[in-house]
Amino acid sequence: MAETYTSETIFHNENRVAPLRLLPAESARELGEQINHYLVSWSRGSLLAEDNYIVESECPRFASGDAKGIIKSSIRGDDLYIISDVGNYNCSYKMFGIKTAMSPDDHYQDMKRLIQAMSGKARRINVIMPLLYGSRQHHRHYRESLDCAVALQELQSMGVSNIITFDAHDPRVHNAIPLTGFDNVMPYYQVLKRLFKSFPDITPDPRALMVVSPDEGAISRNMYYASMLVVDLGMFYKRRDYSRVIDGRNPIVAHEYLGSAVEGKDIFIADDQIASGESMLDIAYELKKRKAKRIFCYATYTIFTKGLDAFDRAVDDDIIHGVLGTNLTYRTPELLSREWFHEVDVSKYIAYFIAALNHDVSASAIINPADKIKQLLGKHGKQQ
């Protein structure tokens, strides 16, 4: 049986792959510093202690918009972890004097530039891309590109050994690179920990709580929450108009509910993204029509492409009681200021994952948090 380690003892295992280094891109600077903080604190008192694991880098732009990647210190023989948030639209550059917001394409290209700048000197290259590039285009309808699969194959051809992502839209994209390490991590424990901390009066009992999947694509993650909480599971399916295509997809006609009665119960809804938020709001209003009590929404990536006004109104109208989201992608200052938004910090989780990979320790216990969730539910029950 493989020996297991905690975050406090893992650095005392000296059988590491190579010296650990973090390379956060500009898009993930805040997340990278938080991860670095945990790694530094865990390494204290060990022979592998470091004051800083971050390697400085940049991708400056010429006035024409062309760019290059620069790594500012030696990375020869290191076990390198590149961290990039391809969804961070708060990053910008000037092209022909015009301020231009960086798109996912720009972030992805910068990540490849940094890999090129390593010139094959790193011992191992690992990519942490929480929001997986191109993941919403994961299968083909008619004559369409398969962006995510092609991007993964590009990273594989550039020498990337491991790719770590969170809550991929469809983790089956791993089929594009079956011989490369690919971990699709789900922060189940962190989400429930935050939910119970923010709303301690939630009762994980089938008479008081229910999990509802917003669509058939999200059923597996919601099934996990329902199973661990031992509550009922319901779901909506999207009835679409397949005679029309708007913005590249068939428009949703209605959200149809399948499941037991929600009357008088708190509802927890989990999805990978809140983009425009229209689907989540439609579902919340439908549940309120069915006399649901409180509605708690969670999305790993709370993007809010159409702003926050609709959610503000939903909260004011007592339709939604709270929204949870991670710090895995950019959150606007306006979102962070909202009382109804509750941030799920995943930086410690990523740091532990990195430490495990660097020391060649099994990450199965990290990926499957069932035992920690059971302990959390036990503590929550006692507190009530």
Tab-separated table of C-alpha atoms in Angstrom:
chain	number	residue	atom	x	y	z
A	1	MET	CA	0.000	0.000	0.000
A	2	ALA	CA	1.345	3.434	-0.965
A	3	GLU	CA	2.306	5.697	1.917
A	4	THR	CA	0.069	8.725	2.344
A	5	TYR	CA	1.117	12.200	3.436
A	6	THR	CA	-0.602	15.266	4.820
A	7	SER	CA	0.146	18.816	3.727
A	8	GLU	CA	2.276	19.215	6.889
A	9	THR	CA	4.435	16.123	6.273
A	10	ILE	CA	4.650	15.825	2.502
A	11	PHE	CA	7.805	17.976	2.239
A	12	HIS	CA	9.588	15.641	4.637
A	13	ASN	CA	9.429	13.050	1.871
A	14	GLU	CA	12.647	13.836	0.025
A	15	ASN	CA	11.857	11.617	-2.983
A	16	ARG	CA	10.717	14.500	-5.149
A	17	VAL	CA	10.777	14.441	-8.959
A	18	ALA	CA	12.901	17.605	-9.146
A	19	PRO	CA	13.108	21.038	-7.476
A	20	LEU	CA	9.627	22.563	-7.476
A	21	ARG	CA	8.925	25.831	-9.280
A	22	LEU	CA	5.728	27.786	-9.980
A	23	LEU	CA	5.297	29.922	-13.075
A	24	PRO	CA	2.026	31.858	-12.788
A	25	ALA	CA	1.102	33.750	-15.944
A	26	GLU	CA	-0.112	37.324	-15.566
A	27	SER	CA	-3.684	36.022	-15.720
A	28	ALA	CA	-3.198	33.860	-12.614
A	29	ARG	CA	-0.830	36.008	-10.550
A	30	GLU	CA	-3.128	36.263	-7.509
A	31	LEU	CA	-3.882	32.524	-7.479
A	32	GLY	CA	-0.191	31.689	-7.952
A	33	GLU	CA	0.824	33.815	-4.957
A	34	GLN	CA	-1.773	32.125	-2.761
A	35	ILE	CA	-0.521	28.680	-3.814
A	36	ASN	CA	3.069	29.768	-3.212
A	37	HIS	CA	2.140	30.900	0.320
A	38	TYR	CA	0.915	27.408	1.243
A	39	LEU	CA	3.881	25.619	-0.307
A	40	VAL	CA	6.375	27.859	1.493
A	41	SER	CA	4.644	27.398	4.858
A	42	TRP	CA	4.461	23.600	4.458
A	43	SER	CA	8.137	23.317	3.517
A	44	ARG	CA	9.410	25.119	6.623
A	45	GLY	CA	11.496	22.910	8.851
A	46	SER	CA	12.254	20.411	6.083
A	47	LEU	CA	15.421	19.929	4.062
A	48	LEU	CA	13.454	21.134	1.012
A	49	ALA	CA	12.452	24.453	2.576
A	50	GLU	CA	12.180	27.419	0.191
A	51	ASP	CA	11.330	31.081	0.723
A	52	ASN	CA	9.701	31.383	-2.687
A	53	TYR	CA	8.763	28.928	-5.441
A	54	ILE	CA	7.680	31.487	-8.036
A	55	VAL	CA	9.722	32.008	-11.206
A	56	GLU	CA	9.220	35.476	-12.675
A	57	SER	CA	8.142	35.671	-16.311
A	58	GLU	CA	6.381	37.964	-18.741
A	59	CYS	CA	4.975	38.082	-22.249
A	60	PRO	CA	5.599	41.637	-23.498
A	61	ARG	CA	3.881	42.885	-26.642
A	62	PHE	CA	5.156	44.891	-29.559
A	63	ALA	CA	3.053	47.799	-30.807
A	64	SER	CA	1.763	45.572	-33.620
A	65	GLY	CA	0.309	43.097	-31.112
A	66	ASP	CA	3.004	40.449	-31.606
A	67	ALA	CA	4.436	39.003	-28.394
A	68	LYS	CA	7.229	36.907	-26.933
A	69	GLY	CA	7.645	34.871	-23.756
A	70	ILE	CA	10.474	35.601	-21.308
A	71	ILE	CA	11.523	33.578	-18.250
A	72	LYS	CA	13.707	35.673	-15.952
A	73	SER	CA	15.679	33.003	-14.076
A	74	SER	CA	17.091	29.537	-14.615
A	75	ILE	CA	14.614	26.648	-14.645
A	76	ARG	CA	17.112	23.953	-15.674
A	77	GLY	CA	16.208	20.599	-14.138
A	78	ASP	CA	13.122	21.928	-12.359
A	79	ASP	CA	9.660	20.422	-11.973
A	80	LEU	CA	7.745	23.401	-13.362
A	81	TYR	CA	4.040	24.197	-12.860
A	82	ILE	CA	2.607	26.795	-15.237
A	83	ILE	CA	-0.639	28.362	-13.971
A	84	SER	CA	-2.876	30.190	-16.439
A	85	ASP	CA	-6.412	31.581	-16.220
A	86	VAL	CA	-7.559	31.706	-19.833
A	87	GLY	CA	-10.820	33.361	-18.756
A	88	ASN	CA	-9.223	36.474	-17.252
A	89	TYR	CA	-10.551	39.313	-19.412
A	90	ASN	CA	-9.150	41.899	-16.975
A	91	CYS	CA	-5.713	41.524	-18.580
A	92	SER	CA	-5.040	43.818	-21.546
A	93	TYR	CA	-2.357	45.017	-23.969
A	94	LYS	CA	-2.016	47.819	-26.481
A	95	MET	CA	-2.171	47.069	-30.196
A	96	PHE	CA	-1.701	50.017	-32.552
A	97	GLY	CA	-2.317	52.238	-29.532
A	98	ILE	CA	-5.687	50.630	-28.762
A	99	LYS	CA	-6.244	48.959	-25.385
A	100	THR	CA	-7.282	45.382	-26.090
A	101	ALA	CA	-8.676	42.912	-23.544
A	102	MET	CA	-6.950	39.529	-23.638
A	103	SER	CA	-9.150	36.733	-24.914
A	104	PRO	CA	-8.816	33.006	-24.073
A	105	ASP	CA	-6.882	32.686	-27.348
A	106	ASP	CA	-4.361	35.309	-26.183
A	107	HIS	CA	-3.840	33.619	-22.819
A	108	TYR	CA	-3.410	30.218	-24.443
A	109	GLN	CA	-0.828	31.572	-26.891
A	110	ASP	CA	1.095	33.249	-24.053
A	111	MET	CA	1.199	29.937	-22.205
A	112	LYS	CA	2.735	28.297	-25.281
A	113	ARG	CA	5.246	31.153	-25.531
A	114	LEU	CA	6.400	30.503	-21.972
A	115	ILE	CA	6.802	26.804	-22.729
A	116	GLN	CA	8.894	27.723	-25.775
A	117	ALA	CA	11.033	30.055	-23.620
A	118	MET	CA	12.036	27.076	-21.470
A	119	SER	CA	13.965	25.691	-24.450
A	120	GLY	CA	13.666	22.152	-23.152
A	121	LYS	CA	15.625	22.957	-19.969
A	122	ALA	CA	12.940	22.046	-17.388
A	123	ARG	CA	12.957	18.497	-16.038
A	124	ARG	CA	9.161	18.279	-16.291
A	125	ILE	CA	6.464	20.695	-17.467
A	126	ASN	CA	3.024	20.659	-15.855
A	127	VAL	CA	0.137	22.927	-16.844
A	128	ILE	CA	-2.537	24.020	-14.371
A	129	MET	CA	-5.357	25.486	-16.441
A	130	PRO	CA	-8.413	25.645	-14.135
A	131	LEU	CA	-10.729	26.883	-16.889
A	132	LEU	CA	-9.843	24.473	-19.676
A	133	TYR	CA	-9.198	26.288	-22.953
A	134	GLY	CA	-11.859	25.600	-25.587
A	135	SER	CA	-13.707	23.205	-23.296
A	136	ARG	CA	-17.175	24.415	-24.277
A	137	GLN	CA	-16.426	23.235	-27.826
A	138	HIS	CA	-15.871	19.620	-26.826
A	139	HIS	CA	-17.805	17.774	-29.543
A	140	ARG	CA	-18.692	18.348	-33.161
A	141	HIS	CA	-22.000	19.238	-34.768
A	142	TYR	CA	-21.765	19.385	-38.561
A	143	ARG	CA	-18.612	21.216	-39.766
A	144	GLU	CA	-17.136	22.639	-36.564
A	145	SER	CA	-13.723	22.941	-34.973
A	146	LEU	CA	-12.664	20.847	-31.988
A	147	ASP	CA	-10.632	23.499	-30.195
A	148	CYS	CA	-10.095	21.770	-26.865
A	149	ALA	CA	-8.839	18.490	-28.326
A	150	VAL	CA	-6.418	20.283	-30.667
A	151	ALA	CA	-5.109	22.477	-27.827
A	152	LEU	CA	-4.440	19.434	-25.628
A	153	GLN	CA	-2.575	17.719	-28.442
A	154	GLU	CA	-0.502	20.876	-28.990
A	155	LEU	CA	0.520	20.960	-25.328
A	156	GLN	CA	1.387	17.263	-25.468
A	157	SER	CA	3.596	17.813	-28.533
A	158	MET	CA	5.374	20.671	-26.725
A	159	GLY	CA	6.471	18.333	-23.942
A	160	VAL	CA	3.833	18.923	-21.268
A	161	SER	CA	3.670	15.880	-18.967
A	162	ASN	CA	0.604	16.679	-16.854
A	163	ILE	CA	-2.452	18.878	-17.351
A	164	ILE	CA	-4.585	19.740	-14.328
A	165	THR	CA	-7.958	21.368	-14.797
A	166	PHE	CA	-11.048	21.910	-12.661
A	167	ASP	CA	-14.604	20.894	-13.492
A	168	ALA	CA	-14.080	20.496	-17.243
A	169	HIS	CA	-17.201	20.969	-19.330
A	170	ASP	CA	-16.700	17.406	-20.572
A	171	PRO	CA	-13.697	15.503	-19.119
A	172	ARG	CA	-13.867	13.014	-21.991
A	173	VAL	CA	-11.638	15.424	-23.936
A	174	HIS	CA	-8.841	13.448	-22.245
A	175	ASN	CA	-9.420	10.921	-25.025
A	176	ALA	CA	-7.483	13.306	-27.301
A	177	ILE	CA	-4.279	12.689	-25.267
A	178	PRO	CA	-4.743	9.275	-23.605
A	179	LEU	CA	-1.032	8.826	-22.775
A	180	THR	CA	-0.568	12.241	-21.123
A	181	GLY	CA	-1.427	12.930	-17.487
A	182	PHE	CA	-4.794	14.670	-17.290
A	183	ASP	CA	-6.609	15.342	-14.001
A	184	ASN	CA	-10.076	16.858	-13.928
A	185	VAL	CA	-10.381	17.944	-10.305
A	186	MET	CA	-13.703	18.691	-8.615
A	187	PRO	CA	-13.646	20.862	-5.452
A	188	TYR	CA	-16.618	19.101	-3.836
A	189	TYR	CA	-15.294	19.317	-0.289
A	190	GLN	CA	-14.318	22.984	-0.555
A	191	VAL	CA	-17.761	23.877	-1.916
A	192	LEU	CA	-19.688	22.099	0.858
A	193	LYS	CA	-17.352	23.506	3.502
A	194	ARG	CA	-18.086	27.025	2.274
A	195	LEU	CA	-21.826	26.320	1.958
A	196	PHE	CA	-22.132	25.171	5.569
A	197	LYS	CA	-19.913	27.990	6.818
A	198	SER	CA	-21.964	30.671	5.055
A	199	PHE	CA	-25.324	29.058	5.803
A	200	PRO	CA	-24.966	27.044	9.027
A	201	ASP	CA	-28.734	26.491	9.286
A	202	ILE	CA	-28.806	24.257	6.190
A	203	THR	CA	-29.893	20.758	7.203
A	204	PRO	CA	-28.518	17.865	5.089
A	205	ASP	CA	-31.732	15.883	5.437
A	206	PRO	CA	-33.964	14.700	2.552
A	207	ARG	CA	-36.963	16.309	4.258
A	208	ALA	CA	-35.263	19.733	4.259
A	209	LEU	CA	-32.732	19.771	1.398
A	210	MET	CA	-32.645	18.684	-2.223
A	211	VAL	CA	-30.069	18.840	-5.014
A	212	VAL	CA	-31.264	19.840	-8.489
A	213	SER	CA	-29.196	19.525	-11.666
A	214	PRO	CA	-29.659	22.480	-14.047
A	215	ASP	CA	-29.442	20.205	-17.109
A	216	GLU	CA	-28.508	16.711	-18.241
A	217	GLY	CA	-24.862	17.720	-18.774
A	218	ALA	CA	-24.427	18.604	-15.091
A	219	ILE	CA	-26.108	15.484	-13.737
A	220	SER	CA	-22.929	13.681	-12.655
A	221	ARG	CA	-21.622	16.492	-10.400
A	222	ASN	CA	-25.066	17.003	-8.841
A	223	MET	CA	-25.475	13.260	-8.386
A	224	TYR	CA	-22.256	13.260	-6.350
A	225	TYR	CA	-23.498	16.075	-4.090
A	226	ALA	CA	-26.859	14.348	-3.618
A	227	SER	CA	-25.202	11.016	-2.825
A	228	MET	CA	-22.797	12.499	-0.273
A	229	LEU	CA	-25.528	14.595	1.365
A	230	VAL	CA	-27.959	11.627	1.201
A	231	VAL	CA	-30.769	13.769	-0.236
A	232	ASP	CA	-33.024	13.513	-3.281
A	233	LEU	CA	-31.910	14.557	-6.746
A	234	GLY	CA	-34.019	16.312	-9.358
A	235	MET	CA	-33.067	17.726	-12.747
A	236	PHE	CA	-34.116	20.049	-15.529
A	237	TYR	CA	-33.658	19.364	-19.197
A	238	LYS	CA	-33.434	22.049	-21.826
A	239	ARG	CA	-36.146	21.866	-24.480
A	240	ARG	CA	-34.635	23.507	-27.555
A	241	ASP	CA	-35.876	24.810	-30.875
A	242	TYR	CA	-33.820	22.764	-33.330
A	243	SER	CA	-35.258	24.643	-36.314
A	244	ARG	CA	-33.194	27.758	-35.509
A	245	VAL	CA	-29.589	28.612	-34.645
A	246	ILE	CA	-28.843	31.763	-32.626
A	247	ASP	CA	-25.284	32.682	-31.569
A	248	GLY	CA	-24.081	29.296	-32.751
A	249	ARG	CA	-26.605	27.140	-30.884
A	250	ASN	CA	-30.244	26.112	-30.844
A	251	PRO	CA	-32.191	28.451	-28.520
A	252	ILE	CA	-33.750	27.091	-25.317
A	253	VAL	CA	-37.547	27.106	-25.423
A	254	ALA	CA	-38.181	25.974	-21.845
A	255	HIS	CA	-36.617	24.240	-18.847
A	256	GLU	CA	-38.619	21.137	-17.985
A	257	TYR	CA	-38.368	19.674	-14.473
A	258	LEU	CA	-38.035	15.986	-13.645
A	259	GLY	CA	-38.045	14.818	-10.037
A	260	SER	CA	-39.882	14.769	-6.742
A	261	ALA	CA	-41.623	17.766	-5.155
A	262	VAL	CA	-39.422	20.656	-4.029
A	263	GLU	CA	-42.072	22.405	-1.933
A	264	GLY	CA	-40.728	23.683	1.389
A	265	LYS	CA	-37.168	22.445	0.733
A	266	ASP	CA	-33.864	24.257	0.378
A	267	ILE	CA	-32.383	23.649	-3.084
A	268	PHE	CA	-28.709	23.378	-4.046
A	269	ILE	CA	-27.881	23.725	-7.758
A	270	ALA	CA	-24.359	23.058	-9.081
A	271	ASP	CA	-22.975	23.798	-12.543
A	272	ASP	CA	-19.565	24.352	-14.105
A	273	GLN	CA	-20.206	27.932	-15.250
A	274	ILE	CA	-22.515	30.848	-14.735
A	275	ALA	CA	-21.892	32.658	-18.012
A	276	SER	CA	-24.829	34.916	-18.862
A	277	GLY	CA	-26.691	33.324	-15.949
A	278	GLU	CA	-29.965	33.129	-17.870
A	279	SER	CA	-30.354	29.363	-17.483
A	280	MET	CA	-29.630	29.454	-13.748
A	281	LEU	CA	-32.143	32.263	-13.246
A	282	ASP	CA	-34.819	30.515	-15.331
A	283	ILE	CA	-34.391	27.405	-13.201
A	284	ALA	CA	-34.534	29.385	-9.950
A	285	TYR	CA	-37.783	31.083	-10.979
A	286	GLU	CA	-39.264	27.711	-12.010
A	287	LEU	CA	-38.337	26.205	-8.642
A	288	LYS	CA	-39.917	29.128	-6.802
A	289	LYS	CA	-43.124	28.543	-8.772
A	290	ARG	CA	-43.031	25.037	-7.296
A	291	LYS	CA	-42.745	26.597	-3.802
A	292	ALA	CA	-39.102	25.808	-3.102
A	293	LYS	CA	-37.798	27.413	0.103
A	294	ARG	CA	-34.274	28.815	-0.368
A	295	ILE	CA	-32.189	28.389	-3.516
A	296	PHE	CA	-28.395	28.217	-3.400
A	297	CYS	CA	-26.525	28.325	-6.714
A	298	TYR	CA	-22.948	27.184	-7.232
A	299	ALA	CA	-20.727	27.418	-10.279
A	300	THR	CA	-17.015	26.707	-10.406
A	301	TYR	CA	-16.607	29.662	-12.784
A	302	THR	CA	-18.830	32.667	-12.014
A	303	ILE	CA	-18.199	34.722	-15.143
A	304	PHE	CA	-21.431	36.781	-15.414
A	305	THR	CA	-20.932	37.879	-19.017
A	306	LYS	CA	-24.115	39.994	-18.896
A	307	GLY	CA	-23.407	41.670	-15.576
A	308	LEU	CA	-24.960	41.284	-12.149
A	309	ASP	CA	-28.218	43.249	-12.391
A	310	ALA	CA	-30.446	40.234	-13.061
A	311	PHE	CA	-28.988	38.377	-10.079
A	312	ASP	CA	-29.340	41.469	-7.890
A	313	ARG	CA	-33.045	41.535	-8.733
A	314	ALA	CA	-33.390	37.798	-8.111
A	315	VAL	CA	-31.830	38.195	-4.663
A	316	ASP	CA	-33.994	41.249	-3.857
A	317	ASP	CA	-37.090	39.282	-4.929
A	318	ASP	CA	-36.062	36.360	-2.652
A	319	ILE	CA	-35.656	34.042	-5.640
A	320	ILE	CA	-31.984	33.249	-4.974
A	321	HIS	CA	-30.558	33.185	-1.451
A	322	GLY	CA	-26.869	32.899	-2.298
A	323	VAL	CA	-24.352	32.217	-5.078
A	324	LEU	CA	-21.093	30.323	-4.510
A	325	GLY	CA	-18.117	30.451	-6.875
A	326	THR	CA	-14.415	29.619	-6.768
A	327	ASN	CA	-11.335	31.825	-7.073
A	328	LEU	CA	-10.133	29.747	-10.050
A	329	THR	CA	-10.898	32.494	-12.540
A	330	TYR	CA	-11.180	36.274	-12.538
A	331	ARG	CA	-13.930	37.772	-10.384
A	332	THR	CA	-14.800	41.425	-10.799
A	333	PRO	CA	-14.578	43.784	-7.805
A	334	GLU	CA	-18.331	44.323	-8.241
A	335	LEU	CA	-18.998	40.603	-7.804
A	336	LEU	CA	-16.721	40.326	-4.770
A	337	SER	CA	-18.578	43.228	-3.147
A	338	ARG	CA	-21.966	41.516	-3.392
A	339	GLU	CA	-23.257	40.128	-0.080
A	340	TRP	CA	-24.974	37.294	-1.914
A	341	PHE	CA	-21.691	36.021	-3.392
A	342	HIS	CA	-19.658	33.539	-1.329
A	343	GLU	CA	-16.170	32.709	-2.586
A	344	VAL	CA	-14.805	29.168	-2.446
A	345	ASP	CA	-11.018	29.288	-1.978
A	346	VAL	CA	-9.338	26.447	-3.891
A	347	SER	CA	-5.716	27.648	-3.631
A	348	LYS	CA	-4.834	25.324	-0.729
A	349	TYR	CA	-6.314	22.388	-2.628
A	350	ILE	CA	-4.167	23.157	-5.692
A	351	ALA	CA	-1.064	23.579	-3.529
A	352	TYR	CA	-1.575	20.130	-2.012
A	353	PHE	CA	-2.109	18.658	-5.474
A	354	ILE	CA	1.135	20.241	-6.719
A	355	ALA	CA	3.067	19.005	-3.669
A	356	ALA	CA	1.751	15.474	-4.213
A	357	LEU	CA	2.762	15.431	-7.887
A	358	ASN	CA	6.166	16.904	-7.134
A	359	HIS	CA	6.866	14.207	-4.536
A	360	ASP	CA	5.426	11.393	-6.667
A	361	VAL	CA	2.746	10.731	-4.040
A	362	SER	CA	-0.619	9.245	-4.997
A	363	ALA	CA	-3.211	11.963	-5.585
A	364	SER	CA	-6.225	9.625	-5.455
A	365	ALA	CA	-7.156	10.703	-1.922
A	366	ILE	CA	-7.052	14.334	-3.054
A	367	ILE	CA	-9.276	13.718	-6.073
A	368	ASN	CA	-11.807	11.657	-4.079
A	369	PRO	CA	-12.712	13.682	-0.959
A	370	ALA	CA	-15.468	11.328	0.294
A	371	ASP	CA	-13.895	10.803	3.721
A	372	LYS	CA	-13.367	14.533	4.288
A	373	ILE	CA	-16.958	15.280	3.284
A	374	LYS	CA	-18.247	12.645	5.730
A	375	GLN	CA	-16.197	14.259	8.502
A	376	LEU	CA	-17.548	17.676	7.500
A	377	LEU	CA	-21.136	16.439	7.602
A	378	GLY	CA	-20.486	14.853	10.990
A	379	LYS	CA	-19.174	18.141	12.380
A	380	HIS	CA	-22.047	20.096	10.828
A	381	GLY	CA	-24.571	17.726	12.402
A	382	LYS	CA	-22.998	18.169	15.829
A	383	GLN	CA	-22.924	21.960	15.492
A	384	GLN	CA	-26.624	21.965	14.771
